[in-house]
Coordinates of N, CA and C in Angstrom, one line a residue:
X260 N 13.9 -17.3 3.2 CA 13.9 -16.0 2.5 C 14.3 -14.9 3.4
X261 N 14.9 -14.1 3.1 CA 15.7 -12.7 3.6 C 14.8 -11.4 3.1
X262 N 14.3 -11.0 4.0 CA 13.7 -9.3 4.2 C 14.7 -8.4 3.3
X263 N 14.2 -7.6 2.2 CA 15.1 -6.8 1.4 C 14.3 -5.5 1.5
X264 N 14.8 -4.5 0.7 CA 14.4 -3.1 1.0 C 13.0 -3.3 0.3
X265 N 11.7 -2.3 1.0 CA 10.9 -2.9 0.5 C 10.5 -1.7 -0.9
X266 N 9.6 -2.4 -1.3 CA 9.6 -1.2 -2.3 C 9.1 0.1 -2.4
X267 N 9.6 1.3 -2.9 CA 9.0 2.6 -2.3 C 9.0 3.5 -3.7
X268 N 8.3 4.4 -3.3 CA 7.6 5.3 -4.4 C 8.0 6.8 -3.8
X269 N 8.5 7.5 -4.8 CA 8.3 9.1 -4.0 C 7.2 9.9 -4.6
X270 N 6.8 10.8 -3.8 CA 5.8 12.1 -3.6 C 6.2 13.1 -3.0
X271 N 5.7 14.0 -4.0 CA 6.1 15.5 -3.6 C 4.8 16.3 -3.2
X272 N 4.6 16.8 -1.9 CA 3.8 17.3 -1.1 C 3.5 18.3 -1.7
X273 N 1.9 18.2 -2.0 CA 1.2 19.5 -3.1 C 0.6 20.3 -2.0
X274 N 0.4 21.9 -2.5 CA 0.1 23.1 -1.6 C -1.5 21.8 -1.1
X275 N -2.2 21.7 -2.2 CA -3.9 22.0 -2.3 C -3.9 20.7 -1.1
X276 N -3.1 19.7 -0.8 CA -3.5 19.1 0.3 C -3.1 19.0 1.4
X277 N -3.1 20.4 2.1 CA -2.6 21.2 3.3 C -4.0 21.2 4.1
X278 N -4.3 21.5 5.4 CA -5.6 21.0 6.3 C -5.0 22.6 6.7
X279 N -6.0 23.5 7.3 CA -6.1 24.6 7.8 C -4.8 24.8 8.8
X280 N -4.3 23.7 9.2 CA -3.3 23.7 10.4 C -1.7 23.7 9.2
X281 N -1.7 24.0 8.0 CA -0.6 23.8 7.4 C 0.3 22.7 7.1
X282 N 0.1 21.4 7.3 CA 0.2 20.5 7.2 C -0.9 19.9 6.4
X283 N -0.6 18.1 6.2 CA -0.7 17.7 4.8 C -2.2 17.2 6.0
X284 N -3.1 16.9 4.7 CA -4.4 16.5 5.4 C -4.3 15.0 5.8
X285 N -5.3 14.7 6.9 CA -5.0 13.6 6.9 C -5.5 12.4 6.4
X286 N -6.5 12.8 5.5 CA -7.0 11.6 4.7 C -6.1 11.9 3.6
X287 N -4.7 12.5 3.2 CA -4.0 12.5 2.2 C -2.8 11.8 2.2
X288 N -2.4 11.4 3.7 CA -1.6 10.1 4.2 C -2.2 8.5 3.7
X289 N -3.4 8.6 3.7 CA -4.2 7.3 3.2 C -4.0 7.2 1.6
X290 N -4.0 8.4 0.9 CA -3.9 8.4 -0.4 C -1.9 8.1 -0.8
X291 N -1.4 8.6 -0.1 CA -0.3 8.3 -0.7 C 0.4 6.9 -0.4
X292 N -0.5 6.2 0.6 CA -0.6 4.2 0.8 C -0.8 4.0 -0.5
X293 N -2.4 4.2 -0.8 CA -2.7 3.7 -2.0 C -2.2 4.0 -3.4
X294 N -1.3 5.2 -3.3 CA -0.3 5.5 -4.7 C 0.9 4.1 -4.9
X295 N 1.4 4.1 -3.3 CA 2.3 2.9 -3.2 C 1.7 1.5 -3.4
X296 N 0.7 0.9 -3.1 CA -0.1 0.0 -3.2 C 0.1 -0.6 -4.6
X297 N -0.7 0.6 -5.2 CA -1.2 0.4 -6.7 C -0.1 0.4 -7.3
X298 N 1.2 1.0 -6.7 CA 2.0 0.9 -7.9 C 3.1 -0.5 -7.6
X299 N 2.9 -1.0 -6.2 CA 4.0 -1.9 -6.6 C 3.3 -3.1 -7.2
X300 N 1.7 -3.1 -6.9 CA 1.0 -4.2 -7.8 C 1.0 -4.0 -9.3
X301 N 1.9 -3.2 -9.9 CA 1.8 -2.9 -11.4 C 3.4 -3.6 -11.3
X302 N 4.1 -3.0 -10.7 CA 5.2 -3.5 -10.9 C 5.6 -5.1 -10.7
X303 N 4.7 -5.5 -9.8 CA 4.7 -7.1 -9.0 C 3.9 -8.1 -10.7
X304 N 3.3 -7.1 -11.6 CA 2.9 -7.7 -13.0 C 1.8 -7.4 -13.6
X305 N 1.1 -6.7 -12.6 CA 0.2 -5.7 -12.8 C -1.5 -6.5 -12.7
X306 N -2.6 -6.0 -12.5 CA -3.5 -6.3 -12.3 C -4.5 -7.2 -13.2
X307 N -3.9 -6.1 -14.3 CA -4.4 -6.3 -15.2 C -4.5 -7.7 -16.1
X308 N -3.8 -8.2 -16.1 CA -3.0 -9.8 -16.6 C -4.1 -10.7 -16.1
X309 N -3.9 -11.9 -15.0 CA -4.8 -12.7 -14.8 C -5.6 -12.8 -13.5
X310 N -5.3 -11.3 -12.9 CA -6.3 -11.2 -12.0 C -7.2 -10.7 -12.4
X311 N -7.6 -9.6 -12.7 CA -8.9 -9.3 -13.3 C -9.5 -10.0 -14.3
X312 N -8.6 -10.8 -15.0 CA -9.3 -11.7 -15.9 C -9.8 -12.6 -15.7
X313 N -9.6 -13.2 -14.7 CA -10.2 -14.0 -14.1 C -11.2 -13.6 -12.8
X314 N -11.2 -12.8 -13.1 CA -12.9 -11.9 -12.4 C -12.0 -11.3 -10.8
X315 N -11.4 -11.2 -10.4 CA -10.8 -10.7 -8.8 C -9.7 -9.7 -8.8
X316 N -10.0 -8.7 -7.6 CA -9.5 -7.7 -7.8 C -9.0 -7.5 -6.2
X317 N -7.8 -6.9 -5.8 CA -7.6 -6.6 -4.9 C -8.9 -5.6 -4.3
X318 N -9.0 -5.7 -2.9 CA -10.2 -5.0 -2.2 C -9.8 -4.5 -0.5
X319 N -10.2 -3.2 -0.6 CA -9.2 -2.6 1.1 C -10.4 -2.6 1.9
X320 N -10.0 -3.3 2.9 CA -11.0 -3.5 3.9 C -10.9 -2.7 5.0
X321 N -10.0 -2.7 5.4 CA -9.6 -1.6 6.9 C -8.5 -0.8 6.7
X322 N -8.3 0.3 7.3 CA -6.8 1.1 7.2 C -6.8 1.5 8.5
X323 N -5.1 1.8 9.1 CA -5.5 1.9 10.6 C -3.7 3.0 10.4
X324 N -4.0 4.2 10.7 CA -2.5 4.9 10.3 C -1.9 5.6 11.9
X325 N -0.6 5.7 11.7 CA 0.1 6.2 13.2 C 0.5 7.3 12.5
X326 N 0.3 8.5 12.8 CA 0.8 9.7 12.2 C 2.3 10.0 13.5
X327 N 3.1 9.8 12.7 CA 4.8 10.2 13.6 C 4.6 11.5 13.3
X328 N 5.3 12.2 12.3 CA 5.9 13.5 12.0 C 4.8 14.2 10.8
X329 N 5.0 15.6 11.5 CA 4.0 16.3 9.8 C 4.7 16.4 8.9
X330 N 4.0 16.5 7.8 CA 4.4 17.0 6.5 C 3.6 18.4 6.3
X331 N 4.9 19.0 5.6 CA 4.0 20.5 4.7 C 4.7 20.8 3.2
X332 N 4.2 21.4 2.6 CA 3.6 22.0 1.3 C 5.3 21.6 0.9
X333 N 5.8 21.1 -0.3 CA 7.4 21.1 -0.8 C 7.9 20.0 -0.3
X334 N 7.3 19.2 0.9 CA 8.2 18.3 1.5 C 8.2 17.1 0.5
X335 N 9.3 16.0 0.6 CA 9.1 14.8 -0.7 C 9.2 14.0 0.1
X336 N 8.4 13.0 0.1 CA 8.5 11.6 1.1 C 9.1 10.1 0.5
X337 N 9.7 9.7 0.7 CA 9.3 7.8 0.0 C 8.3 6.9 0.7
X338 N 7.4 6.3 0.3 CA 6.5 5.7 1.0 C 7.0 4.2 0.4
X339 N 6.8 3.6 1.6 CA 7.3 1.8 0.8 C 6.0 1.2 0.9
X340 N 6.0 0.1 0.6 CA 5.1 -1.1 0.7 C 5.4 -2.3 0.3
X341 N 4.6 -3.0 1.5 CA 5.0 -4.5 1.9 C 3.8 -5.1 1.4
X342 N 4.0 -6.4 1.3 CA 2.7 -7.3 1.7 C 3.3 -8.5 2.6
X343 N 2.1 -8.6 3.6 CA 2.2 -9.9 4.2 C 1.0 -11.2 4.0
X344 N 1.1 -12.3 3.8 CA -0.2 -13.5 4.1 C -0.1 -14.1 5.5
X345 N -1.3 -14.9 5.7 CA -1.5 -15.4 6.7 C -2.2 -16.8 6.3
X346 N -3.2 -17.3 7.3 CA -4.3 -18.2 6.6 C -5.7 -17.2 6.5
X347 N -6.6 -17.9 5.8 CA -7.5 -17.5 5.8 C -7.6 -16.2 4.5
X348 N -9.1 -15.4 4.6 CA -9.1 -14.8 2.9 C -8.5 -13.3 3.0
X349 N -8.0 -13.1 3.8 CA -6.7 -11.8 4.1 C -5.9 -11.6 3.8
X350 N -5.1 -10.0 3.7 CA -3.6 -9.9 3.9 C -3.6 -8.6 3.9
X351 N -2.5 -8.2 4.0 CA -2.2 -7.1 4.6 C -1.0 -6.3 4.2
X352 N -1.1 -5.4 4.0 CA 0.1 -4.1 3.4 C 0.2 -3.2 4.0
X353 N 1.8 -3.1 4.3 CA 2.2 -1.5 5.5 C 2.9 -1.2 4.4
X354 N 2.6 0.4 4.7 CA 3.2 1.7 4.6 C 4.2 2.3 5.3
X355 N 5.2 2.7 4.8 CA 5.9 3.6 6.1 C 6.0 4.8 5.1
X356 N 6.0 6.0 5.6 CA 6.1 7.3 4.6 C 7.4 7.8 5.8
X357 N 8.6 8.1 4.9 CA 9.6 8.9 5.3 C 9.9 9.9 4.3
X358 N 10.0 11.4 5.2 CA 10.7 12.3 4.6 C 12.5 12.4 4.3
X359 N 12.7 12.6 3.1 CA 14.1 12.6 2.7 C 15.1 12.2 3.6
X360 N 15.2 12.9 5.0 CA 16.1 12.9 5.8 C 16.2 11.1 6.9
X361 N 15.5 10.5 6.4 CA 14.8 9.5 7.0 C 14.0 9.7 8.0
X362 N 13.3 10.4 8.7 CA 12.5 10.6 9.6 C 11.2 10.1 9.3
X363 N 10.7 9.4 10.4 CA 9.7 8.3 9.8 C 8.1 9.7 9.7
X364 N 7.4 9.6 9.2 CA 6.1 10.7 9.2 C 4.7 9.8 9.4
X365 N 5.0 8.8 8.9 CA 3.9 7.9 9.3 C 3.7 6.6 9.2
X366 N 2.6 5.6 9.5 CA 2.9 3.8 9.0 C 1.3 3.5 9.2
X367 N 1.3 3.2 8.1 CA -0.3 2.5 8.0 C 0.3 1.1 7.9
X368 N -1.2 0.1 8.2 CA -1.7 -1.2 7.8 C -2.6 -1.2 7.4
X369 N -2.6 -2.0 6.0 CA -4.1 -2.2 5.7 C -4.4 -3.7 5.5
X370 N -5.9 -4.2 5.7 CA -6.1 -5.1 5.5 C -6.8 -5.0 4.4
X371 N -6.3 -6.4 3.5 CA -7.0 -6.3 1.9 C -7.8 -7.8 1.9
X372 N -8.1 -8.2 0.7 CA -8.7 -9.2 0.6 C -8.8 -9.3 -0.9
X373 N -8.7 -10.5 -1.8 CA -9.3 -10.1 -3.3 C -10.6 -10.8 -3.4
X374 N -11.0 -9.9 -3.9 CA -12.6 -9.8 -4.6 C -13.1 -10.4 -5.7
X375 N -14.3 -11.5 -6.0 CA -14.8 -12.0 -6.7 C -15.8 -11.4 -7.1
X376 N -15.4 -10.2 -8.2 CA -15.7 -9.0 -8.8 C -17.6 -9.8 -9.5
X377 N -17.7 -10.8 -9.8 CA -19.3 -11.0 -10.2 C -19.7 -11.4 -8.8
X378 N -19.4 -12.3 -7.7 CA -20.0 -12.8 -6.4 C -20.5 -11.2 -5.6
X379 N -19.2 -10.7 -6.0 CA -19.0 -9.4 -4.4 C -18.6 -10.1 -3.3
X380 N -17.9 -11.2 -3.3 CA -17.4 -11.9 -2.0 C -15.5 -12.1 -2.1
X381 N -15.4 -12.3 -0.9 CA -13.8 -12.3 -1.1 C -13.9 -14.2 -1.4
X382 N -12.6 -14.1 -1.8 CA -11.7 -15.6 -2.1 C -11.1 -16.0 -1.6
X383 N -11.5 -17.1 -1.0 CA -10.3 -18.0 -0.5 C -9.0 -17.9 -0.9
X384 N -7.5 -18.0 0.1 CA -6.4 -18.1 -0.4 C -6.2 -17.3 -1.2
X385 N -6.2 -15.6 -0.7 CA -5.6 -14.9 -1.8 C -3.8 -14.6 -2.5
X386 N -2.8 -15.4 -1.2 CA -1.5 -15.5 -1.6 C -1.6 -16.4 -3.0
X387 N -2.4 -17.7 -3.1 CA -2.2 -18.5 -3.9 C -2.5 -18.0 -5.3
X388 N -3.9 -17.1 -5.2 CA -4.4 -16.9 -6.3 C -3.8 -15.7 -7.1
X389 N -2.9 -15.0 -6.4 CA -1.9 -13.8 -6.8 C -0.9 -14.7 -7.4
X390 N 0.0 -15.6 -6.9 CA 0.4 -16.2 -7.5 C 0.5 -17.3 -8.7
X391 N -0.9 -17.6 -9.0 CA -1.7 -18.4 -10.3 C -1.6 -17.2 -10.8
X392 N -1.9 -16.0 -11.0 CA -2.3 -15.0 -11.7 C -0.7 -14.7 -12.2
X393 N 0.2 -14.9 -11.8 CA 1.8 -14.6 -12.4 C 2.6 -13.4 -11.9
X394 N 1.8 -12.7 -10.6 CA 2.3 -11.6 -9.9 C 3.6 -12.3 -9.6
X395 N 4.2 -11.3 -8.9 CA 5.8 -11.4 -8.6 C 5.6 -11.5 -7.1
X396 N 5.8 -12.5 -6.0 CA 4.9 -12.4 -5.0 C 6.9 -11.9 -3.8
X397 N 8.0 -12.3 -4.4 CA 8.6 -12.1 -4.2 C 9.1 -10.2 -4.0
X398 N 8.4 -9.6 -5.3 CA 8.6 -8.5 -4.8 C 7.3 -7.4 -3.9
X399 N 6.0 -8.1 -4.0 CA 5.1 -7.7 -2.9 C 5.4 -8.3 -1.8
X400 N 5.9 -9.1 -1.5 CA 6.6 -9.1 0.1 C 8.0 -8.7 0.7
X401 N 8.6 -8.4 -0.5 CA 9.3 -7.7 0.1 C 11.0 -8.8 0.2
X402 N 10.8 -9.7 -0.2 CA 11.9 -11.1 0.0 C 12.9 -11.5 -1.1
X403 N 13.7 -12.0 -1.0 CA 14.5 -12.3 -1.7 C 14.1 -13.7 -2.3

């Protein structure tokens, strides 16, 4: 499988999440991951279908962000998102946030896990169980 563009979302930089220094706040970089997140898992077939129905829910365990370049008030960014697996009950989604001109602004990772929404425990194999569920696992990673 071949690395293809990953999927991205745009956002237009609102006044009210400006931090006293004129720039965007920085727990507002974390929020515009999770705009990307949630939306390519809607687009990947959405949540709602046989993940939740079957009791498991994506769940963010860590976030860890490199702030490159600021953002301020008008600016519009595309934020992409990936997913990667591994072994074990993890995985993991980067963010890159670029302003129009390509200039990179920032890149989180996050580590996720799905949740066995009556346990409160994560699940084993959550590539597998994304994929029993009928997600599009080709377009959360990003592959051809």
């Amino acid at each position: 499988m071949s690395q293809q563009e990953p999927f991205r979302v745009r956002i237009k930089v609102r006044q009210y999440e400006l931090d006293s220094l004129g720039h965007v706040n920085h727990a507002v970089y974390h929020q515009y991951g999770e705009v990307a997140r949630l939306e390519l898992f809607e687009k990947a077939g959405g949540m709602e279908k046989e993940l939740l129905a079957s009791g498991i829910s994506p769940v963010l365990l860590e976030s860890h962000i490199v702030y490159r370049r600021e953002l301020r008030a008008g600016d519009e960014v595309d934020v992409t998102c990936r997913a990667t697996f591994g072994e074990g009950k993890v995985f993991w989604m980067q963010n890159e946030i670029f302003k129009l001109d390509g200039t990179l602004s920032a890149e989180i990772k996050c580590t996720l896990g799905l949740m066995d929404l009556t346990k409160r425990k994560l699940v084993p194999a959550p590539r597998e169980r994304i994929v029993e569920a009928g997600l599009d696992l080709d377009l959360l990673c990003g592959t051809v």
